[in-house]
Amino acid sequence: MAERKRQVVREELGGAALRLLATNGFECTTIDQIVAAAGVSRRTFFRYFKSKEDVIIVFLGDLGKFVLEALAARPAGEPPGAAIRAALSLIVDGFSEDPAKSVALTNLMLGTPALRARYLDRQAELQAGLAVELARRSGADPTTDPRSDLTAAVALKAFDVTLARWAAGGGTEDFGTILDESFALLPTRLDR
Amino acid sequence: MAERKRQVVREELGGAALRLLATNGFECTTIDQIVAAAGVSRRTFFRYFKSKEDVIIVFLGDLGKFVLEALAARPAGEPPGAAIRAALSLIVDGFSEDPAKSVALTNLMLGTPALRARYLDRQAELQAGLAVELARRSGADPTTDPRSDLTAAVALKAFDVTLARWAAGGGTEDFGTILDESFALLPTRLDR
DNA sequence: CCCTGCTTGACACTTAGTGCCATCGGAGGC
DNA sequence: GCCTCCGATGGCACTAAGTGTCAAGCAGGG
């Protein structure tokens, strides 16, 4: 009940922030503007988000967790590249639900230094998670063998390249298709 | 003459900042402390550095430029992986000049979220630069062909893994050797 | 000697982010 | 129906990062 209410405020705040940030840019939008639009106090904002960046970045953390779960659920015999590609489908589907919003968010994130930096940091975290999962699947020791780490890095970079290209094209191309292309063009086949 | 003086102040400021940041941590060190140690005013600090993060991050930009120049100077026929590895020797040498300081700096950077994020952003910039240079060497069109981008990403990730491992080991191992190992363990050979 | 250009310090101001406390409103016990 | 407890909120004060502005100091050059 209280939980429900909290969720409402969170969405109101997130929605107002997203709208303003996408319109005015990250640096030019102040938290006072956001809370005014959402109808709560400044102090309340910081009870829902750790920082201004956090409004945009938080959901990436959940997304990463879902991808990790998806990877863990892939069949054991599947090659690493295919497994990661499949796990990423989750994000691909998310994007196609509301392409316009996804493109706006992506451009905001990739176009704002502070946000881009945070995005990369989150991605590095995900990469580490993927690496331990890949190591578990292959039976390698991730502390001494960097191969799974490198494989995860390569796969995520393919995703990165795809994301940039997709957003640059305004989201008109099919994300899944470009992603497959990127994986195919990888300077390795990621099949072990 | 004025230029000389400016350089002195810059080094004084950078040195004081580095010492304090390494000792007290990034968040716990205030700019007031830094300028007090360096003997200049708060305002002057911001005439030399854009932000607190900048003190640590600026030199990465120069480093990146040097690496790009080094890559451009490699013989045309050399495979991409070998060329990048060779270009990175520059950084390897820089590290071995003062290992203790390098390790401290690395740990500070990788251990502080804000700095790590900026580091990754700089690295992404370098990656883009490497990609256009690789494309130029291979005659590919970087706007449509993501292969050079992916190759650069893979190589830098090998560097990343190496850096983390080297810093974790306290800088006792030989950086160049671990870097070679990482490149050898890459899930691809980067030879085209 | 004075003029010019550059660097610096001081002050004021905006904004992000945090700690603290008073208040309000709903859920449940009597 | 009333009281109580608890979580959410708002307001206030405070620290710290940055930025704009201006006046003073300090070179070198005519």
PDB file of C-alpha atoms in Angstrom, chain B residues 45-174:
ATOM      1  CA  PHE B  45      42.858  25.744  -9.054  1.00  0.00           C
ATOM      2  CA  PHE B  46      39.979  25.973 -11.494  1.00  0.00           C
ATOM      3  CA  ARG B  47      42.120  27.985 -13.889  1.00  0.00           C
ATOM      4  CA  TYR B  48      44.402  24.982 -14.209  1.00  0.00           C
ATOM      5  CA  PHE B  49      41.919  22.129 -13.939  1.00  0.00           C
ATOM      6  CA  LYS B  50      38.317  21.923 -15.070  1.00  0.00           C
ATOM      7  CA  SER B  51      37.267  19.853 -12.064  1.00  0.00           C
ATOM      8  CA  LYS B  52      38.593  17.735  -9.246  1.00  0.00           C
ATOM      9  CA  GLU B  53      38.419  14.688 -11.472  1.00  0.00           C
ATOM     10  CA  ASP B  54      40.375  16.565 -14.089  1.00  0.00           C
ATOM     11  CA  VAL B  55      43.525  16.590 -11.949  1.00  0.00           C
ATOM     12  CA  ILE B  56      43.743  12.847 -12.317  1.00  0.00           C
ATOM     13  CA  ILE B  57      42.265  12.464 -15.754  1.00  0.00           C
ATOM     14  CA  VAL B  58      43.875  15.157 -17.920  1.00  0.00           C
ATOM     15  CA  PHE B  59      47.107  13.380 -18.512  1.00  0.00           C
ATOM     16  CA  LEU B  60      45.221  10.394 -19.896  1.00  0.00           C
ATOM     17  CA  GLY B  61      44.227  12.549 -22.841  1.00  0.00           C
ATOM     18  CA  ASP B  62      47.848  13.302 -23.710  1.00  0.00           C
ATOM     19  CA  LEU B  63      48.716   9.662 -23.209  1.00  0.00           C
ATOM     20  CA  GLY B  64      46.005   8.716 -25.676  1.00  0.00           C
ATOM     21  CA  LYS B  65      47.335  11.147 -28.240  1.00  0.00           C
ATOM     22  CA  PHE B  66      50.814   9.696 -27.950  1.00  0.00           C
ATOM     23  CA  VAL B  67      49.464   6.186 -28.440  1.00  0.00           C
ATOM     24  CA  LEU B  68      47.636   7.312 -31.556  1.00  0.00           C
ATOM     25  CA  GLU B  69      50.792   8.875 -32.945  1.00  0.00           C
ATOM     26  CA  ALA B  70      52.711   5.722 -32.142  1.00  0.00           C
ATOM     27  CA  LEU B  71      50.154   3.624 -33.973  1.00  0.00           C
ATOM     28  CA  ALA B  72      50.295   5.893 -37.013  1.00  0.00           C
ATOM     29  CA  ALA B  73      54.066   5.432 -37.067  1.00  0.00           C
ATOM     30  CA  ARG B  74      53.900   1.644 -37.220  1.00  0.00           C
ATOM     31  CA  PRO B  75      54.783  -0.020 -40.543  1.00  0.00           C
ATOM     32  CA  ALA B  76      51.849  -0.388 -42.920  1.00  0.00           C
ATOM     33  CA  GLY B  77      52.012  -4.136 -43.347  1.00  0.00           C
ATOM     34  CA  GLU B  78      51.924  -4.940 -39.631  1.00  0.00           C
ATOM     35  CA  PRO B  79      48.813  -6.793 -38.393  1.00  0.00           C
ATOM     36  CA  PRO B  80      46.451  -4.619 -36.315  1.00  0.00           C
ATOM     37  CA  GLY B  81      46.994  -6.501 -33.084  1.00  0.00           C
ATOM     38  CA  ALA B  82      50.759  -6.288 -33.249  1.00  0.00           C
ATOM     39  CA  ALA B  83      50.644  -2.622 -34.213  1.00  0.00           C
ATOM     40  CA  ILE B  84      48.447  -1.675 -31.277  1.00  0.00           C
ATOM     41  CA  ARG B  85      50.480  -3.776 -28.895  1.00  0.00           C
ATOM     42  CA  ALA B  86      53.588  -1.965 -30.077  1.00  0.00           C
ATOM     43  CA  ALA B  87      51.926   1.433 -29.758  1.00  0.00           C
ATOM     44  CA  LEU B  88      51.003   0.603 -26.191  1.00  0.00           C
ATOM     45  CA  SER B  89      54.649   0.017 -25.315  1.00  0.00           C
ATOM     46  CA  LEU B  90      54.814   3.732 -24.757  1.00  0.00           C
ATOM     47  CA  ILE B  91      52.494   3.410 -21.773  1.00  0.00           C
ATOM     48  CA  VAL B  92      54.266   0.308 -20.573  1.00  0.00           C
ATOM     49  CA  ASP B  93      57.532   2.230 -20.482  1.00  0.00           C
ATOM     50  CA  GLY B  94      55.883   5.130 -18.688  1.00  0.00           C
ATOM     51  CA  PHE B  95      54.663   2.787 -15.985  1.00  0.00           C
ATOM     52  CA  SER B  96      58.034   1.210 -15.358  1.00  0.00           C
ATOM     53  CA  GLU B  97      59.607   4.628 -14.841  1.00  0.00           C
ATOM     54  CA  ASP B  98      57.917   5.002 -11.470  1.00  0.00           C
ATOM     55  CA  PRO B  99      56.010   1.795 -10.660  1.00  0.00           C
ATOM     56  CA  ALA B 100      54.978   2.790  -7.130  1.00  0.00           C
ATOM     57  CA  LYS B 101      53.396   6.017  -8.280  1.00  0.00           C
ATOM     58  CA  SER B 102      51.788   4.295 -11.246  1.00  0.00           C
ATOM     59  CA  VAL B 103      50.232   1.633  -9.056  1.00  0.00           C
ATOM     60  CA  ALA B 104      48.920   4.197  -6.599  1.00  0.00           C
ATOM     61  CA  LEU B 105      47.411   6.219  -9.411  1.00  0.00           C
ATOM     62  CA  THR B 106      45.880   3.160 -11.024  1.00  0.00           C
ATOM     63  CA  ASN B 107      44.342   1.918  -7.813  1.00  0.00           C
ATOM     64  CA  LEU B 108      42.951   5.350  -7.074  1.00  0.00           C
ATOM     65  CA  MET B 109      41.436   5.529 -10.536  1.00  0.00           C
ATOM     66  CA  LEU B 110      40.008   2.030 -10.645  1.00  0.00           C
ATOM     67  CA  GLY B 111      38.786   2.202  -7.067  1.00  0.00           C
ATOM     68  CA  THR B 112      36.905   5.481  -7.274  1.00  0.00           C
ATOM     69  CA  PRO B 113      33.608   5.254  -9.172  1.00  0.00           C
ATOM     70  CA  ALA B 114      33.734   8.808 -10.477  1.00  0.00           C
ATOM     71  CA  LEU B 115      37.307   8.446 -11.687  1.00  0.00           C
ATOM     72  CA  ARG B 116      36.801   4.989 -13.090  1.00  0.00           C
ATOM     73  CA  ALA B 117      33.856   6.239 -15.106  1.00  0.00           C
ATOM     74  CA  ARG B 118      35.919   9.094 -16.534  1.00  0.00           C
ATOM     75  CA  TYR B 119      38.753   6.748 -17.273  1.00  0.00           C
ATOM     76  CA  LEU B 120      36.453   4.493 -19.237  1.00  0.00           C
ATOM     77  CA  ASP B 121      35.127   7.472 -21.143  1.00  0.00           C
ATOM     78  CA  ARG B 122      38.635   8.533 -22.088  1.00  0.00           C
ATOM     79  CA  GLN B 123      39.386   5.013 -23.110  1.00  0.00           C
ATOM     80  CA  ALA B 124      36.334   4.967 -25.346  1.00  0.00           C
ATOM     81  CA  GLU B 125      37.654   8.119 -26.991  1.00  0.00           C
ATOM     82  CA  LEU B 126      41.011   6.503 -27.559  1.00  0.00           C
ATOM     83  CA  GLN B 127      39.279   3.452 -28.932  1.00  0.00           C
ATOM     84  CA  ALA B 128      37.493   5.562 -31.508  1.00  0.00           C
ATOM     85  CA  GLY B 129      40.791   7.143 -32.501  1.00  0.00           C
ATOM     86  CA  LEU B 130      42.476   3.775 -32.837  1.00  0.00           C
ATOM     87  CA  ALA B 131      39.562   2.554 -34.920  1.00  0.00           C
ATOM     88  CA  VAL B 132      39.862   5.310 -37.517  1.00  0.00           C
ATOM     89  CA  GLU B 133      43.593   4.735 -37.722  1.00  0.00           C
ATOM     90  CA  LEU B 134      43.105   0.988 -38.166  1.00  0.00           C
ATOM     91  CA  ALA B 135      40.490   1.657 -40.826  1.00  0.00           C
ATOM     92  CA  ARG B 136      42.883   3.971 -42.624  1.00  0.00           C
ATOM     93  CA  ARG B 137      45.550   1.288 -42.560  1.00  0.00           C
ATOM     94  CA  SER B 138      43.256  -1.407 -43.891  1.00  0.00           C
ATOM     95  CA  GLY B 139      41.441   0.843 -46.332  1.00  0.00           C
ATOM     96  CA  ALA B 140      38.030   0.127 -44.799  1.00  0.00           C
ATOM     97  CA  ASP B 141      35.260   2.663 -44.375  1.00  0.00           C
ATOM     98  CA  PRO B 142      34.842   3.135 -40.599  1.00  0.00           C
ATOM     99  CA  THR B 143      31.339   4.578 -40.928  1.00  0.00           C
ATOM    100  CA  THR B 144      29.878   1.373 -42.321  1.00  0.00           C
ATOM    101  CA  ASP B 145      32.384  -1.261 -41.238  1.00  0.00           C
ATOM    102  CA  PRO B 146      32.547  -1.761 -37.466  1.00  0.00           C
ATOM    103  CA  ARG B 147      35.412  -4.214 -37.651  1.00  0.00           C
ATOM    104  CA  SER B 148      38.196  -1.741 -36.914  1.00  0.00           C
ATOM    105  CA  ASP B 149      36.168  -0.392 -34.009  1.00  0.00           C
ATOM    106  CA  LEU B 150      35.762  -3.871 -32.628  1.00  0.00           C
ATOM    107  CA  THR B 151      39.420  -4.678 -33.093  1.00  0.00           C
ATOM    108  CA  ALA B 152      40.423  -1.531 -31.220  1.00  0.00           C
ATOM    109  CA  ALA B 153      37.958  -2.396 -28.473  1.00  0.00           C
ATOM    110  CA  VAL B 154      39.313  -5.889 -28.096  1.00  0.00           C
ATOM    111  CA  ALA B 155      42.899  -4.665 -27.911  1.00  0.00           C
ATOM    112  CA  LEU B 156      42.082  -2.024 -25.321  1.00  0.00           C
ATOM    113  CA  LYS B 157      40.212  -4.552 -23.261  1.00  0.00           C
ATOM    114  CA  ALA B 158      43.306  -6.684 -23.210  1.00  0.00           C
ATOM    115  CA  PHE B 159      45.129  -3.634 -21.915  1.00  0.00           C
ATOM    116  CA  ASP B 160      42.418  -3.097 -19.326  1.00  0.00           C
ATOM    117  CA  VAL B 161      42.569  -6.609 -18.032  1.00  0.00           C
ATOM    118  CA  THR B 162      46.325  -6.338 -17.873  1.00  0.00           C
ATOM    119  CA  LEU B 163      46.218  -3.058 -15.999  1.00  0.00           C
ATOM    120  CA  ALA B 164      43.806  -4.410 -13.406  1.00  0.00           C
ATOM    121  CA  ARG B 165      45.862  -7.523 -12.878  1.00  0.00           C
ATOM    122  CA  TRP B 166      49.128  -5.601 -12.699  1.00  0.00           C
ATOM    123  CA  ALA B 167      47.773  -3.098 -10.172  1.00  0.00           C
ATOM    124  CA  ALA B 168      46.191  -5.878  -8.108  1.00  0.00           C
ATOM    125  CA  GLY B 169      49.574  -7.537  -7.930  1.00  0.00           C
ATOM    126  CA  GLY B 170      51.115  -4.320  -6.614  1.00  0.00           C
ATOM    127  CA  GLY B 171      53.110  -3.679  -9.769  1.00  0.00           C
ATOM    128  CA  THR B 172      55.561  -6.454  -9.029  1.00  0.00           C
ATOM    129  CA  GLU B 173      55.010  -8.322 -12.282  1.00  0.00           C
ATOM    130  CA  ASP B 174      56.359  -6.976 -15.551  1.00  0.00           C
TER     131      ASP B 174
END
